GROMACS .gro file of C-alpha atoms in nm:
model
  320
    1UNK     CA    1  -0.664  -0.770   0.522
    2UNK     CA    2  -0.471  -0.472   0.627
    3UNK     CA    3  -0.533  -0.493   0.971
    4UNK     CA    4  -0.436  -0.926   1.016
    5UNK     CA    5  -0.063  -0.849   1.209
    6UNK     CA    6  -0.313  -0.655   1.448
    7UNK     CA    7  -0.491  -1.002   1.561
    8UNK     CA    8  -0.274  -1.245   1.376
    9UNK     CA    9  -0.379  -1.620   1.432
   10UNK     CA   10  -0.361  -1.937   1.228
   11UNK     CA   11  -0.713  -1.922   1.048
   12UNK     CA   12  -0.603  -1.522   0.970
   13UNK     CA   13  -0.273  -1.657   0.823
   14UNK     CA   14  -0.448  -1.874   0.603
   15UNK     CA   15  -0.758  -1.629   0.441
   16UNK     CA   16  -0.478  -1.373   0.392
   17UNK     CA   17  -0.214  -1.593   0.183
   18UNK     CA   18  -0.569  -1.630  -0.043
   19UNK     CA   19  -0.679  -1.254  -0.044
   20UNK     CA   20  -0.329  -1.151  -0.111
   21UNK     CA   21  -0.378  -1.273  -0.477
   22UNK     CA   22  -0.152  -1.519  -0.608
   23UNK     CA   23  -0.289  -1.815  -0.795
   24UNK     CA   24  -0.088  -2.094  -0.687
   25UNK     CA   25   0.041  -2.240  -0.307
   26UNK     CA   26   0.311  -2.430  -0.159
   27UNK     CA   27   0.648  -2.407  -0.140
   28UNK     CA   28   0.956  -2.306  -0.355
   29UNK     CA   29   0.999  -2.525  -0.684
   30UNK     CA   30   1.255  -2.657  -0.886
   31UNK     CA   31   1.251  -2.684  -1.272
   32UNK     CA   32   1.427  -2.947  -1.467
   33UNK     CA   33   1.670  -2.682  -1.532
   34UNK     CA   34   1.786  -2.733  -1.156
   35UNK     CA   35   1.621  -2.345  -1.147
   36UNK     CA   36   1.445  -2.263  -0.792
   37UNK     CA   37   1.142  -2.020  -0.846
   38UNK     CA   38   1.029  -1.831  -0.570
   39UNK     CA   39   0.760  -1.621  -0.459
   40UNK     CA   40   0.821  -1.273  -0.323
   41UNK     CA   41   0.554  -1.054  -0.271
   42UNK     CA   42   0.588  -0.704  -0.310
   43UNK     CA   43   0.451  -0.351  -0.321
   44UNK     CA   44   0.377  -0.113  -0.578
   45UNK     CA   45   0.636   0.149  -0.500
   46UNK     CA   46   0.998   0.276  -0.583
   47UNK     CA   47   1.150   0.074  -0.291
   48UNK     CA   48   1.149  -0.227  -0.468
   49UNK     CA   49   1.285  -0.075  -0.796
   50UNK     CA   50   1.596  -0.322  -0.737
   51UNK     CA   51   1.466  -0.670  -0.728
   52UNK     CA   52   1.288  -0.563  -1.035
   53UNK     CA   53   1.585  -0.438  -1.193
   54UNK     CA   54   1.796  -0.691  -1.058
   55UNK     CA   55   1.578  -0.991  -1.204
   56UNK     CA   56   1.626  -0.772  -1.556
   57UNK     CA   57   2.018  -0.791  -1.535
   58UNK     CA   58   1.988  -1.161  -1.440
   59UNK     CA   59   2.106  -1.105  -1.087
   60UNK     CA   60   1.890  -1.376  -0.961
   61UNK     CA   61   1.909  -1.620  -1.260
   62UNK     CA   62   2.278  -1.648  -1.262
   63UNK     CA   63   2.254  -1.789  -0.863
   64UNK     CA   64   1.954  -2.022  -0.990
   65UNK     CA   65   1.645  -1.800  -0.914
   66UNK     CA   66   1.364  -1.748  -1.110
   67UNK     CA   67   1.128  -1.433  -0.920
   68UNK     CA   68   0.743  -1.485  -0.943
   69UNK     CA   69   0.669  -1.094  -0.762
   70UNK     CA   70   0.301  -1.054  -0.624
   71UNK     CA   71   0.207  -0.713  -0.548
   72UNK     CA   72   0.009  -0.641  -0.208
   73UNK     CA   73  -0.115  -0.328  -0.031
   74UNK     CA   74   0.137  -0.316   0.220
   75UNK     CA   75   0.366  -0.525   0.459
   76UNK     CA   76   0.094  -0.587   0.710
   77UNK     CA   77  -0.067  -0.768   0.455
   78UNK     CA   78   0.204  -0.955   0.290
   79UNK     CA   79   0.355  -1.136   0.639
   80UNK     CA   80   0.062  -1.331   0.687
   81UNK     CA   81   0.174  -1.457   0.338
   82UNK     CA   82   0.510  -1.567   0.362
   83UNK     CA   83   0.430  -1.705   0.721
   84UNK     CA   84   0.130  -1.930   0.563
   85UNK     CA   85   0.386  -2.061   0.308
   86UNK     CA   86   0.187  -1.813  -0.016
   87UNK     CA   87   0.539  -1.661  -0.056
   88UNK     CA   88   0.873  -1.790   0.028
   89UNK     CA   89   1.016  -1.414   0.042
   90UNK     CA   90   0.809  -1.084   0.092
   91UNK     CA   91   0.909  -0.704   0.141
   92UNK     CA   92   0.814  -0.526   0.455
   93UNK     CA   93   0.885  -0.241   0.654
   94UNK     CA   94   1.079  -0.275   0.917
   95UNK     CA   95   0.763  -0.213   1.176
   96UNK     CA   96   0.561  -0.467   1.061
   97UNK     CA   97   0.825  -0.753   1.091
   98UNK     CA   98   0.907  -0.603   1.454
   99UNK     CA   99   0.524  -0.656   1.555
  100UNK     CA  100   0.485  -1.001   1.405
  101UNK     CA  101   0.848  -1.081   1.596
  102UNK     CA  102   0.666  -0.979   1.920
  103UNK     CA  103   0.369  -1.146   1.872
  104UNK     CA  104   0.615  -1.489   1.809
  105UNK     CA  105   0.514  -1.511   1.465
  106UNK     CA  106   0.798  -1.716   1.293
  107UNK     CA  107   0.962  -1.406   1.050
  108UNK     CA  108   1.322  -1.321   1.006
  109UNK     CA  109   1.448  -1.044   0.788
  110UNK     CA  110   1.694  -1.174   0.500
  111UNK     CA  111   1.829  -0.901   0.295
  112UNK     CA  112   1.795  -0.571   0.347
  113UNK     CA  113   1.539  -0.309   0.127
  114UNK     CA  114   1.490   0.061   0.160
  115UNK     CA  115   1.624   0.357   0.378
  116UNK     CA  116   1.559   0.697   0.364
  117UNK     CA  117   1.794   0.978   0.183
  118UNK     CA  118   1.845   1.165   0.553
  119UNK     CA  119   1.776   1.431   0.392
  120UNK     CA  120   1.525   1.691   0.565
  121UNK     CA  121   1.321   1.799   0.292
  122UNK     CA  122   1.446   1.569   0.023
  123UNK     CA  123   1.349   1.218   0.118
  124UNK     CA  124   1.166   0.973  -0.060
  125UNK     CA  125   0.856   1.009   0.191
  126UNK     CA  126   0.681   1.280   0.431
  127UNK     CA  127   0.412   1.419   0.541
  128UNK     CA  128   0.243   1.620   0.278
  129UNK     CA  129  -0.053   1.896   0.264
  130UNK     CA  130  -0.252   2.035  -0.025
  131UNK     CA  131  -0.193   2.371  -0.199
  132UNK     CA  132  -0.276   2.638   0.018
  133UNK     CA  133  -0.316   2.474   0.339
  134UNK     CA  134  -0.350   2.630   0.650
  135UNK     CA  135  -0.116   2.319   0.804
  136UNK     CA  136   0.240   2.506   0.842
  137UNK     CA  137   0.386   2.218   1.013
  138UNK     CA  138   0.364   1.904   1.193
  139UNK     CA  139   0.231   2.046   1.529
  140UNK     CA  140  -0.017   2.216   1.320
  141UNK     CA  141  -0.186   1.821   1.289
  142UNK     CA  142  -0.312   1.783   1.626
  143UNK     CA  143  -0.700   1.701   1.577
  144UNK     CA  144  -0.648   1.654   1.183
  145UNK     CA  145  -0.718   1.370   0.965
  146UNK     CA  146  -0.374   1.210   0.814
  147UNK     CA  147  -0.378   0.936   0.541
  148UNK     CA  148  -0.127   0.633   0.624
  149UNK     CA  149  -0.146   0.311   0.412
  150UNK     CA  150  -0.156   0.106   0.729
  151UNK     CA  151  -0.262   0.250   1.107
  152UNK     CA  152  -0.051   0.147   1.381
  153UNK     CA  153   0.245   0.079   1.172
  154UNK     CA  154   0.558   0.245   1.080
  155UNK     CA  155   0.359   0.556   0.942
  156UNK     CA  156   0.136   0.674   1.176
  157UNK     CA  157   0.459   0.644   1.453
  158UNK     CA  158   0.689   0.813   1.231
  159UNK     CA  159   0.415   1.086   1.164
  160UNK     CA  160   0.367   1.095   1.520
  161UNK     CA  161   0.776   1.167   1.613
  162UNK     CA  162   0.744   1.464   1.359
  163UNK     CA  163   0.438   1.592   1.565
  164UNK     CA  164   0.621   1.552   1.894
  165UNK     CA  165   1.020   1.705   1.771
  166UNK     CA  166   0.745   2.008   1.667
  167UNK     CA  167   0.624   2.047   2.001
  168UNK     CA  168   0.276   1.874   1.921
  169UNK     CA  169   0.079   1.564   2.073
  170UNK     CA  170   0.104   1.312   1.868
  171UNK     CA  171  -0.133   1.093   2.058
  172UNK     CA  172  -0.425   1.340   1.923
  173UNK     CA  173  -0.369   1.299   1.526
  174UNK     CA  174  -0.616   1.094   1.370
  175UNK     CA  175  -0.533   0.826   1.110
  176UNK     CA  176  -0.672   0.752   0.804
  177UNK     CA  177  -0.637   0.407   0.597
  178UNK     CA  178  -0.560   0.462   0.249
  179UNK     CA  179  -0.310   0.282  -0.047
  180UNK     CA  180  -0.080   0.506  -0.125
  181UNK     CA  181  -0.178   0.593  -0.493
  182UNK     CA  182  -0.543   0.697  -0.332
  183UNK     CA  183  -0.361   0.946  -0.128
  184UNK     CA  184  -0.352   1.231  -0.366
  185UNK     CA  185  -0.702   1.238  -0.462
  186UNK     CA  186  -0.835   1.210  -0.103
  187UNK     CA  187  -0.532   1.511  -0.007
  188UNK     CA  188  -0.690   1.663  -0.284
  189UNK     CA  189  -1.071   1.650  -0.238
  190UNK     CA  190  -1.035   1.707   0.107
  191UNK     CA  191  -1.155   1.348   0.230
  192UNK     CA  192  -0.839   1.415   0.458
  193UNK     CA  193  -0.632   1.726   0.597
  194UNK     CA  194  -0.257   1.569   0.534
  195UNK     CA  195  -0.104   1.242   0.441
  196UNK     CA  196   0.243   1.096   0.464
  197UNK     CA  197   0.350   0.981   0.108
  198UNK     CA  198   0.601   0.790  -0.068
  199UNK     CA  199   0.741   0.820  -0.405
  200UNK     CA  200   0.562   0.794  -0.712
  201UNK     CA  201   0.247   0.971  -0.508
  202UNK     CA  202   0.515   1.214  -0.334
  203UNK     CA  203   0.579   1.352  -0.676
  204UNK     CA  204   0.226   1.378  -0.782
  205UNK     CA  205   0.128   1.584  -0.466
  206UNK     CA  206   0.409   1.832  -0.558
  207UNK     CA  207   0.291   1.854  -0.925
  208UNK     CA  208  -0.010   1.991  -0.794
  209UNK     CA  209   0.183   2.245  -0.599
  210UNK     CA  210   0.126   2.043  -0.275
  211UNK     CA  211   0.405   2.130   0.017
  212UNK     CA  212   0.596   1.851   0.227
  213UNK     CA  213   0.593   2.000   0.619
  214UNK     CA  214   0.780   1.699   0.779
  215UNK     CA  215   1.013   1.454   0.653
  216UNK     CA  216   0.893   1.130   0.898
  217UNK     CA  217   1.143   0.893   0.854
  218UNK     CA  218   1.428   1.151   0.881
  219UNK     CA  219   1.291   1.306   1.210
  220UNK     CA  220   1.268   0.929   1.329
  221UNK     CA  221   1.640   0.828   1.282
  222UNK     CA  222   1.949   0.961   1.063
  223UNK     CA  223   1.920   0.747   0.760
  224UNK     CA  224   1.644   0.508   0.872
  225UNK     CA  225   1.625   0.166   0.768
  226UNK     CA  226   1.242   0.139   0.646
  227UNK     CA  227   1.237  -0.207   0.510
  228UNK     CA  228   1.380  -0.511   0.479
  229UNK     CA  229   1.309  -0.868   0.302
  230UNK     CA  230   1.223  -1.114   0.482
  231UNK     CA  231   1.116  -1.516   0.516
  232UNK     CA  232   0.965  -1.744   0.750
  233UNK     CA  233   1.211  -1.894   1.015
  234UNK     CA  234   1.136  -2.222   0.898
  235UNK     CA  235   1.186  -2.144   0.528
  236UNK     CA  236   1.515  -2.011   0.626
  237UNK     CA  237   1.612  -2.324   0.845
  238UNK     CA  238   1.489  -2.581   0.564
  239UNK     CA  239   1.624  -2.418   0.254
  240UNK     CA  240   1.961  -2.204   0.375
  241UNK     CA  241   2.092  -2.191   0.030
  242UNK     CA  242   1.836  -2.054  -0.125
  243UNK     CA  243   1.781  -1.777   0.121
  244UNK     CA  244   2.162  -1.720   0.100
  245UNK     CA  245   2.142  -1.694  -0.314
  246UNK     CA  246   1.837  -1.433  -0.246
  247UNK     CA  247   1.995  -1.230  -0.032
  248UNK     CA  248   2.323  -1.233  -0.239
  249UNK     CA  249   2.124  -1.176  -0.523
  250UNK     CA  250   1.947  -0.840  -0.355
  251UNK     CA  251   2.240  -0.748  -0.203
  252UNK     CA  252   2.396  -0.707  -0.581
  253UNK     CA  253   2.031  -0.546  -0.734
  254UNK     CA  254   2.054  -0.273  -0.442
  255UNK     CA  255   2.432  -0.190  -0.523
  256UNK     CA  256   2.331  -0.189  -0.882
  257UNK     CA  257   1.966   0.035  -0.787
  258UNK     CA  258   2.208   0.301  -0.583
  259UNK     CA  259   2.437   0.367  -0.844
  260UNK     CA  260   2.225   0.371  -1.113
  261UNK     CA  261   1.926   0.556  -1.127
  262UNK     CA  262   1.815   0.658  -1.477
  263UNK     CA  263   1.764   0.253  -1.510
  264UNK     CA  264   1.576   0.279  -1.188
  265UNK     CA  265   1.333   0.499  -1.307
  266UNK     CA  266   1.308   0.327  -1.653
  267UNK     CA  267   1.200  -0.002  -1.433
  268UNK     CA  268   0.960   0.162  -1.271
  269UNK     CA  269   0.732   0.207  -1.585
  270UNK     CA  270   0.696  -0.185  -1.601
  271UNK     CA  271   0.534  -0.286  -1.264
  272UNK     CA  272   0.342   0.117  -1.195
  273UNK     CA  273   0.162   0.346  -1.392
  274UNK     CA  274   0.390   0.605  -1.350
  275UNK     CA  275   0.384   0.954  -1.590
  276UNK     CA  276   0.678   0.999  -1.724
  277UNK     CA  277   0.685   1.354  -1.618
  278UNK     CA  278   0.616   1.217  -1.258
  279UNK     CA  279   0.928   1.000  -1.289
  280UNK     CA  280   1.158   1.282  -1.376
  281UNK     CA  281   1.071   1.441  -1.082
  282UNK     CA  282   1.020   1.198  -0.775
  283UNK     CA  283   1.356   1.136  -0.512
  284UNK     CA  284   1.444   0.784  -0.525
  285UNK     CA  285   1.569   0.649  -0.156
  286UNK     CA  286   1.876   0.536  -0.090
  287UNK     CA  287   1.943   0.130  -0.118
  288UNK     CA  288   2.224   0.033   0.127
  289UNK     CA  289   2.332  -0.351   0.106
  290UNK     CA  290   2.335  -0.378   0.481
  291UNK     CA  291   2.066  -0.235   0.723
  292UNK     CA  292   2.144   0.022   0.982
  293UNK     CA  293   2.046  -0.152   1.324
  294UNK     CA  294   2.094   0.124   1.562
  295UNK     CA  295   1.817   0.320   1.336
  296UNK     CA  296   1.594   0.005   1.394
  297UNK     CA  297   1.629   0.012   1.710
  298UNK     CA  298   1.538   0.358   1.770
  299UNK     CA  299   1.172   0.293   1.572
  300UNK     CA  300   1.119  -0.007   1.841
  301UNK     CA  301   1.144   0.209   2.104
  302UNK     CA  302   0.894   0.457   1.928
  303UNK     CA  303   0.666   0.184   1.840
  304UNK     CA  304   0.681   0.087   2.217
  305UNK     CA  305   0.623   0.386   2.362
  306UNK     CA  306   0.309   0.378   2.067
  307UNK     CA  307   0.183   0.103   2.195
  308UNK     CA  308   0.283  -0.123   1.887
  309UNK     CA  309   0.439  -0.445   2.096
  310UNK     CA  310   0.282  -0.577   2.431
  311UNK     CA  311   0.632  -0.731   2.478
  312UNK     CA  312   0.977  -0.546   2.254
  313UNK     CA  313   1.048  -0.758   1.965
  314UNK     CA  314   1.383  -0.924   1.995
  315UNK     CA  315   1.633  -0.814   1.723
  316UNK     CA  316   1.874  -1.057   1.737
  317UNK     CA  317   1.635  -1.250   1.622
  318UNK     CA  318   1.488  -1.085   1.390
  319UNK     CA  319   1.736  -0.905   1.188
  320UNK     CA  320   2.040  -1.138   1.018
   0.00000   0.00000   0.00000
């Protein structure tokens, strides 16, 4: 399932809105309560803290929306979802939606989701080794084995820019598939050499005195946009008012997310199995309202130059 964008065709589409896991179909639905619920799916991680939080505060209820969130393994996997109609909204990064825009499958971003801290060394991600490692820093992974939850995607490219501003060849890492809360364990028992991590699994690597030698998505752009949510083109042309109450709705829950984080981290013990400990500790990312297109732009051109897109993906089209 991870690997659908990669050779995405109609029959794909339609075995991955099944495999992603939700147990009904079809479009958006109104209640009698003139309510619209709709499906967003979702992944297991502190960037979507704020829908979560803003479906708590009622956000989303007081424009109409009921949320019915599906959690997948990535956004590689969830686009073939929303496309095939199994979600009406799904969070991706931003990499993903660029190679399904090149490919002419019918996305469009919506609201905006995630973006990095800009912080070197204090992000919500990097690239992360295991206590005493002989990997000093990202040139040092030429010929290793890195974990990324999905390969040619936004983490092996950004892993790849951290390689190269370190005077390494990035063309000679090897990738590893793994989800992100395997990533520790396999850091750990040596199944691979380094792995780029996000926050709760971040935190866990550094509780067991693991080091972060690159932050990715800071060496790719200052403060990256990583993700965004997003809909099908013809959801968006069909039901404009209810993409425009979503994205109002998110808009609010990341304003809310950014300025409040003790709640964040109190929401993120309902949808992961977060320590508490581990929640202290992690970096949340930063939750801007609007997404920062000239960083966007700058991970196209990486993923180009990658070999990610056999034609660039169009941005006006993509992004709102």
């Amino acid at each position: 399932m991870r690997r659908l964008l990669i050779g995405l065709a109609a029959g794909a589409v339609l075995a991955a809105a099944t495999a992603c896991g939700s147990s009904d179909s079809g479009g958006s639905g109104t209640a009698s309560g003139g309510t619209t619920t709709v499906k967003v799916g979702v992944i297991p991680i502190v960037d979507v803290a704020p829908v979560y939080l803003g479906q708590k505060k009622g956000f989303y209820s007081k424009r109409g929306l009921k949320l019915s969130l599906t959690t997948a393994q990535g956004g590689a996997a969830i686009v073939p979802g929303v496309v095939s109609g199994q979600f009406q909204f799904g969070f991706s990064n931003v990499t993903s939606l660029m190679v399904a825009q090149s490919k002419n499958v019918p996305v469009k971003a919506v609201a905006n989701g995630v973006a990095s801290t800009g912080k070197d060394g204090a992000d919500f991600g990097g690239i992360v080794v295991k206590k005493g490692s002989a990997i000093k820093s990202p040139k040092d992974l030429v010929g290793k084995k890195v974990a990324v939850n999905t390969v040619k995607n936004i983490g092996d490219t950004s892993v790849r820019e951290s390689v190269r501003r370190d005077g390494g060849d990035g063309t000679k890492v090897k990738f590893v598939e793994l989800a992100f809360d395997q990533m520790p364990a396999a850091l750990d028992g040596g199944q691979v050499d380094a792995a780029w991590v996000v926050e709760p699994s971040l935190a866990t690597v550094k509780a067991a005195g693991g080091k972060v030698i690159a932050s990715n998505y800071v060496d790719v752009a200052p403060d990256l946009t990583v993700a965004m949510y997003f809909a099908s083109t013809q959801y968006t042309q069909k039901n404009p008012d209810v993409v425009k109450k979503f994205r109002e709705a998110t808009e609010e829950s990341l304003a809310y997310a950014d300025s409040h984080p003790d709640e964040v981290r109190d929401i993120l013990s309902t949808y992961t199995k977060i320590p508490e400990a581990t929640l202290q500790q992690m970096i949340l990312p930063k939750w801007p309202a609007k997404p920062n297109r000239v960083s966007i732009a700058t991970l196209a051109k990486l993923g180009e130059r990658d070999g990610l897109f056999k034609e660039m993906p169009d941005l006006d089209k993509l992004l709102p």
